[in-house]
Short mmCIF file of C-alpha atoms in Angstrom, two decimals:
data_model
loop_
_atom_site.label_atom_id
_atom_site.label_comp_id
_atom_site.label_asym_id
_atom_site.label_seq_id
_atom_site.Cartn_x
_atom_site.Cartn_y
_atom_site.Cartn_z
CA MET J 1 23.47 -1.42 -5.74
CA GLU J 2 20.58 -3.54 -7.48
CA GLN J 3 22.14 -6.54 -5.71
CA LEU J 4 22.24 -4.91 -2.43
CA ASN J 5 18.61 -3.74 -2.74
CA ASN J 6 17.72 -7.41 -3.52
CA ASN J 7 19.60 -8.60 -0.54
CA VAL J 8 17.67 -6.12 1.87
CA ILE J 9 14.34 -7.06 0.22
CA GLY J 10 15.20 -10.76 0.50
CA GLU J 11 16.29 -10.78 4.14
CA PHE J 12 12.96 -8.97 5.11
CA PHE J 13 10.79 -11.67 3.22
CA GLU J 14 12.96 -14.18 4.79
CA LYS J 15 12.53 -12.78 8.59
CA LEU J 16 8.60 -13.00 8.12
CA GLY J 17 8.60 -16.55 6.14
CA ILE J 18 7.09 -15.01 3.04
CA LEU J 19 7.51 -17.45 -0.01
CA GLU J 20 7.07 -16.40 -3.58
CA GLU J 21 3.72 -18.03 -5.25
CA ASN J 22 3.15 -17.80 -8.90
CA ASP J 23 0.44 -20.27 -10.02
CA ARG J 24 -2.96 -19.20 -8.84
CA ASP J 25 -4.67 -22.72 -8.90
CA GLU J 26 -1.52 -24.25 -7.27
CA PHE J 27 -1.69 -21.39 -4.56
CA PHE J 28 -5.33 -21.80 -3.55
CA LYS J 29 -4.92 -25.70 -3.43
CA LYS J 30 -2.11 -25.26 -1.05
CA ILE J 31 -3.71 -22.92 1.19
CA ASP J 32 -6.77 -24.69 1.36
CA GLU J 33 -5.12 -27.81 2.40
CA LYS J 34 -2.93 -25.85 4.84
CA HIS J 35 -5.78 -24.13 6.48
CA LYS J 36 -8.27 -27.14 6.40
CA VAL J 37 -10.73 -24.72 5.10
CA ASN J 38 -12.16 -23.67 1.90
CA LEU J 39 -10.62 -20.07 1.52
CA THR J 40 -11.08 -20.37 -2.42
CA GLN J 41 -14.92 -20.60 -1.73
CA ASP J 42 -15.09 -17.77 0.91
CA LEU J 43 -12.88 -15.67 -1.48
CA ASP J 44 -15.15 -16.41 -4.72
CA LEU J 45 -18.18 -15.50 -2.66
CA ALA J 46 -16.72 -12.25 -1.42
CA VAL J 47 -15.68 -11.36 -5.14
CA ALA J 48 -19.18 -12.07 -6.19
CA LEU J 49 -20.76 -9.63 -3.56
CA ARG J 50 -18.06 -6.99 -3.89
CA LYS J 51 -19.48 -4.75 -6.70
CA ASP J 52 -22.96 -4.70 -5.20
CA LYS J 53 -21.78 -3.85 -1.83
CA GLY J 54 -18.53 -2.21 -2.19
CA ASN J 55 -17.11 -3.51 1.03
CA GLY J 56 -14.02 -4.86 2.45
CA LYS J 57 -14.96 -8.58 2.94
CA ILE J 58 -12.18 -9.84 0.67
CA TYR J 59 -9.51 -8.16 3.23
CA THR J 60 -11.58 -9.75 5.98
CA VAL J 61 -10.84 -13.11 4.16
CA LYS J 62 -7.21 -12.59 3.17
CA ASN J 63 -6.42 -10.95 6.59
CA LYS J 64 -8.43 -13.21 8.79
CA ASP J 65 -5.25 -14.42 10.62
CA LEU J 66 -1.52 -13.78 10.57
CA GLU J 67 -0.74 -16.99 8.78
CA THR J 68 -3.05 -16.38 6.02
CA THR J 69 -1.87 -12.77 5.36
CA MET J 70 1.51 -14.18 4.86
CA ASP J 71 0.33 -16.77 2.47
CA PHE J 72 -1.57 -14.26 0.39
CA ALA J 73 1.37 -11.88 0.67
CA GLY J 74 3.45 -14.65 -1.19
CA TYR J 75 1.12 -14.29 -4.12
CA TYR J 76 1.82 -10.59 -4.33
CA TYR J 77 5.69 -11.08 -3.99
CA ASP J 78 6.66 -9.45 -7.11
CA LEU J 79 4.43 -6.46 -6.15
CA TYR J 80 5.92 -6.07 -2.87
CA ARG J 81 9.53 -6.29 -4.20
CA GLN J 82 8.82 -3.65 -6.74
CA PHE J 83 7.47 -1.51 -4.29
CA PHE J 84 10.09 -1.88 -1.65
CA ALA J 85 12.94 -1.27 -4.43
CA TRP J 86 11.17 2.22 -4.94
CA PHE J 87 11.59 2.85 -1.14
CA ILE J 88 15.01 1.86 -1.42
CA ASP J 89 15.83 4.06 -4.30
CA PHE J 90 14.03 6.96 -2.71
CA LYS J 91 16.12 6.79 0.55
CA ASN J 92 19.29 6.30 -1.45
CA SER J 93 18.74 9.38 -3.79
CA TYR J 94 16.70 11.66 -1.61
CA ASP J 95 19.29 13.90 0.48
CA LYS J 96 16.95 14.93 3.26
CA ASN J 97 17.40 12.67 5.91
CA LEU J 98 14.04 11.21 6.95
CA ASP J 99 15.40 9.14 9.89
CA GLY J 100 14.14 10.39 13.04
CA LYS J 101 11.02 12.06 11.31
CA LYS J 102 7.27 11.11 11.19
CA ILE J 103 5.96 8.95 8.48
CA LEU J 104 2.23 8.19 7.40
CA ASP J 105 1.35 4.91 5.39
CA LEU J 106 -2.11 5.84 4.17
CA GLY J 107 -4.29 2.63 3.39
CA CYS J 108 -1.54 0.13 4.92
CA ASP J 109 -3.58 -3.03 4.62
CA ASN J 110 -1.49 -5.62 6.52
CA GLY J 111 1.19 -3.41 7.32
CA ILE J 112 3.97 -5.36 5.52
CA THR J 113 4.92 -2.21 3.62
CA THR J 114 4.56 -0.17 6.69
CA CYS J 115 7.04 -2.42 8.59
CA PHE J 116 9.54 -2.33 5.57
CA ILE J 117 9.47 1.41 5.89
CA ALA J 118 10.34 1.14 9.54
CA ASN J 119 13.08 -1.10 8.91
CA LEU J 120 14.44 1.73 6.52
CA TYR J 121 14.15 4.55 8.91
CA PRO J 122 14.53 2.77 12.31
CA ASN J 123 14.63 6.12 14.50
CA SER J 124 11.32 7.51 12.73
CA GLU J 125 8.06 7.23 13.93
CA ILE J 126 5.79 5.22 11.47
CA ILE J 127 2.11 4.96 11.50
CA GLY J 128 -0.07 2.86 9.36
CA VAL J 129 -3.80 3.44 9.01
CA ASP J 130 -6.61 1.35 7.33
CA LYS J 131 -10.32 0.80 7.99
CA CYS J 132 -9.87 -3.21 8.01
CA LYS J 133 -9.56 -3.94 11.54
CA LYS J 134 -8.42 -7.48 10.85
CA GLY J 135 -5.80 -6.25 8.67
CA ILE J 136 -4.67 -3.62 11.37
CA LYS J 137 -4.56 -6.68 13.91
CA CYS J 138 -2.42 -8.61 11.41
CA ALA J 139 -0.07 -5.44 11.18
CA GLU J 140 0.68 -5.32 14.75
CA GLU J 141 1.47 -8.91 14.98
CA ILE J 142 3.85 -8.50 12.00
CA ALA J 143 5.50 -5.59 13.84
CA GLN J 144 5.89 -7.70 16.79
CA LYS J 145 7.28 -10.62 14.69
CA LEU J 146 9.97 -8.45 13.09
CA GLY J 147 10.58 -6.76 16.67
CA VAL J 148 10.07 -3.50 14.98
CA LYS J 149 9.49 -0.81 17.74
CA ASN J 150 8.94 2.34 15.78
CA VAL J 151 5.57 1.66 14.15
CA LYS J 152 2.05 1.82 15.36
CA PHE J 153 -1.45 1.10 13.42
CA GLU J 154 -4.66 2.69 13.74
CA ALA J 155 -8.02 1.53 12.13
CA VAL J 156 -9.20 4.55 10.52
CA ASP J 157 -10.97 5.18 7.16
CA ALA J 158 -8.87 6.93 4.87
CA LYS J 159 -11.78 9.33 4.15
CA LYS J 160 -11.54 10.38 7.66
CA VAL J 161 -7.89 10.72 8.21
CA ASP J 162 -7.91 14.12 8.21
CA LYS J 163 -9.86 14.34 11.31
CA PHE J 164 -8.02 11.74 12.98
CA PHE J 165 -4.79 13.51 12.60
CA LYS J 166 -5.90 17.17 12.64
CA GLU J 167 -3.43 17.84 15.60
CA GLU J 168 -0.39 15.91 14.06
CA LYS J 169 2.11 16.87 11.06
CA PHE J 170 4.06 14.15 9.25
CA ASP J 171 7.27 14.58 6.98
CA LEU J 172 6.25 12.09 4.52
CA ILE J 173 2.77 10.51 3.92
CA VAL J 174 2.93 7.51 1.28
CA SER J 175 -0.37 6.14 -0.25
CA ASN J 176 -1.40 3.59 -2.91
CA PRO J 177 -5.05 4.47 -3.19
CA PRO J 178 -7.73 2.93 -5.28
CA TYR J 179 -6.95 4.49 -8.75
CA ILE J 180 -8.73 2.07 -11.26
CA ARG J 181 -11.19 3.81 -13.59
CA LYS J 182 -15.03 2.33 -13.11
CA ALA J 183 -15.12 1.17 -16.69
CA ASP J 184 -11.98 -0.98 -16.29
CA ILE J 185 -12.74 -3.05 -13.07
CA ASP J 186 -14.01 -5.93 -14.93
CA GLY J 187 -10.99 -6.28 -17.39
CA LEU J 188 -8.44 -6.36 -14.43
CA ASP J 189 -6.06 -9.22 -14.02
CA ARG J 190 -7.38 -11.72 -11.75
CA GLN J 191 -4.23 -11.56 -9.13
CA VAL J 192 -5.59 -7.82 -8.72
CA LYS J 193 -9.39 -8.14 -8.93
CA ASP J 194 -9.72 -11.75 -7.15
CA PHE J 195 -7.82 -10.13 -4.00
CA GLU J 196 -9.21 -6.60 -3.56
CA PRO J 197 -12.42 -5.21 -2.38
CA TYR J 198 -14.35 -3.09 -4.89
CA ASN J 199 -13.82 0.02 -2.78
CA ALA J 200 -10.04 -0.51 -2.85
CA LEU J 201 -9.89 -0.60 -6.58
CA GLU J 202 -12.27 1.97 -7.87
CA GLY J 203 -11.24 5.51 -8.09
CA GLY J 204 -14.05 6.87 -9.69
CA GLU J 205 -14.90 7.50 -13.35
CA ASP J 206 -11.38 8.74 -14.14
CA GLY J 207 -9.62 6.71 -11.40
CA LEU J 208 -8.48 10.08 -9.75
CA ASP J 209 -10.82 10.71 -6.90
CA PHE J 210 -8.92 9.55 -4.01
CA TYR J 211 -5.85 11.50 -5.39
CA ARG J 212 -7.72 14.60 -5.49
CA LYS J 213 -9.21 14.24 -1.75
CA ILE J 214 -6.01 13.01 -0.26
CA THR J 215 -3.73 15.59 -1.92
CA GLU J 216 -5.99 18.29 -0.94
CA GLU J 217 -6.61 17.23 2.73
CA SER J 218 -3.03 16.07 3.31
CA LYS J 219 -2.09 19.84 3.37
CA TYR J 220 -3.60 19.84 6.68
CA PHE J 221 -1.35 17.05 8.39
CA LEU J 222 1.70 17.47 6.09
CA LYS J 223 4.42 19.89 7.25
CA ASN J 224 5.93 22.59 5.08
CA LYS J 225 8.20 21.00 2.60
CA GLY J 226 6.89 17.82 3.55
CA ILE J 227 6.61 14.88 1.01
CA LEU J 228 3.62 13.11 -0.38
CA ALA J 229 4.47 9.86 -2.66
CA TYR J 230 1.65 8.11 -4.41
CA GLU J 231 1.73 4.87 -6.23
CA VAL J 232 -0.32 5.61 -9.88
CA GLY J 233 -1.59 3.81 -12.54
CA HIS J 234 0.31 3.47 -15.50
CA ASP J 235 -1.05 6.17 -17.50
CA GLN J 236 -2.00 8.63 -14.53
CA ALA J 237 1.21 10.32 -13.75
CA SER J 238 0.65 13.33 -15.65
CA ASP J 239 -2.87 13.85 -14.17
CA VAL J 240 -1.76 13.38 -10.57
CA ILE J 241 1.23 15.67 -11.08
CA GLN J 242 -1.49 18.21 -12.05
CA ILE J 243 -3.47 17.83 -9.14
CA MET J 244 -0.51 18.22 -6.86
CA LYS J 245 0.46 21.33 -8.54
CA GLU J 246 -2.93 22.75 -8.01
CA ASN J 247 -2.59 22.15 -4.29
CA GLY J 248 0.75 23.74 -3.82
CA PHE J 249 3.42 20.82 -4.44
CA GLU J 250 6.57 21.52 -6.02
CA GLY J 251 9.62 19.65 -7.36
CA ILE J 252 7.43 16.84 -8.27
CA TYR J 253 9.18 13.90 -9.94
CA THR J 254 8.28 10.28 -11.21
CA LYS J 255 9.53 6.83 -10.84
CA CYS J 256 9.34 4.20 -13.35
CA ASP J 257 8.47 0.36 -13.04
CA LEU J 258 10.46 -2.32 -14.71
CA GLN J 259 8.22 -1.79 -17.92
CA GLY J 260 9.22 1.89 -18.14
CA PHE J 261 5.65 3.36 -16.81
CA GLU J 262 5.62 6.25 -14.48
CA ARG J 263 4.33 4.38 -11.46
CA VAL J 264 5.58 6.47 -8.49
CA VAL J 265 4.70 10.52 -8.14
CA ILE J 266 6.62 12.32 -5.58
CA GLY J 267 6.09 15.97 -4.51
CA PHE J 268 7.16 18.53 -1.85
CA TYR J 269 4.39 20.75 -0.26
CA ASN J 270 4.97 24.40 -0.16
CA ASN J 271 2.62 26.52 1.78
#
């Protein structure tokens, strides 16, 4: 089964032309030469401005065009691979057929994960939302490159998504919201903190602000018995489970990463 999963994921990466990159210095040297611009300098400037302004300029740099976003995806190769494996496992182990249903990817960035979900559920309607317009443009181009017809993207702030979708109901909502505690930002690995805008990392004093808001508001655009699935920090699963329980979610369970940490929390809404 693991080999089959790896084949599915590998074929997806191959279709997009995403190549794994591990060495940060070598990675930036290659993309600076390839794009004939100093992306390293642009990114360093965005990182310097990030904490004061809390804006999405880093996303604007790494999603400036399709080729650049693909290059950065190679640096995130392992993270994508692990996230995709969770989705495949969820599809294989969950007995409700989500194919033909409505799925929302909340905070979809460049749409790579959204398109992977669309491949897994070819008869479902998949919607990806993110407030970064350049990321949404890349997402649309990625869907076109893959020939995925069952996905669409909208430039929407996650904090306002309840108003945007107040007339729609989803069977599954997936989200990887900001979950880093404010005090922990400076100590993050460079692979994370150098490539993410401040407001895509910081989840408040305890790292749970977005989980509280999304969980509470998801009730208004999630069908009864609908599913809410989160990626969480390595020590946050129990807190997120409690938040979900307080908002009417049942049958909550977790999935672990390769290190044994509970990194995915999944629950079913019962109204």
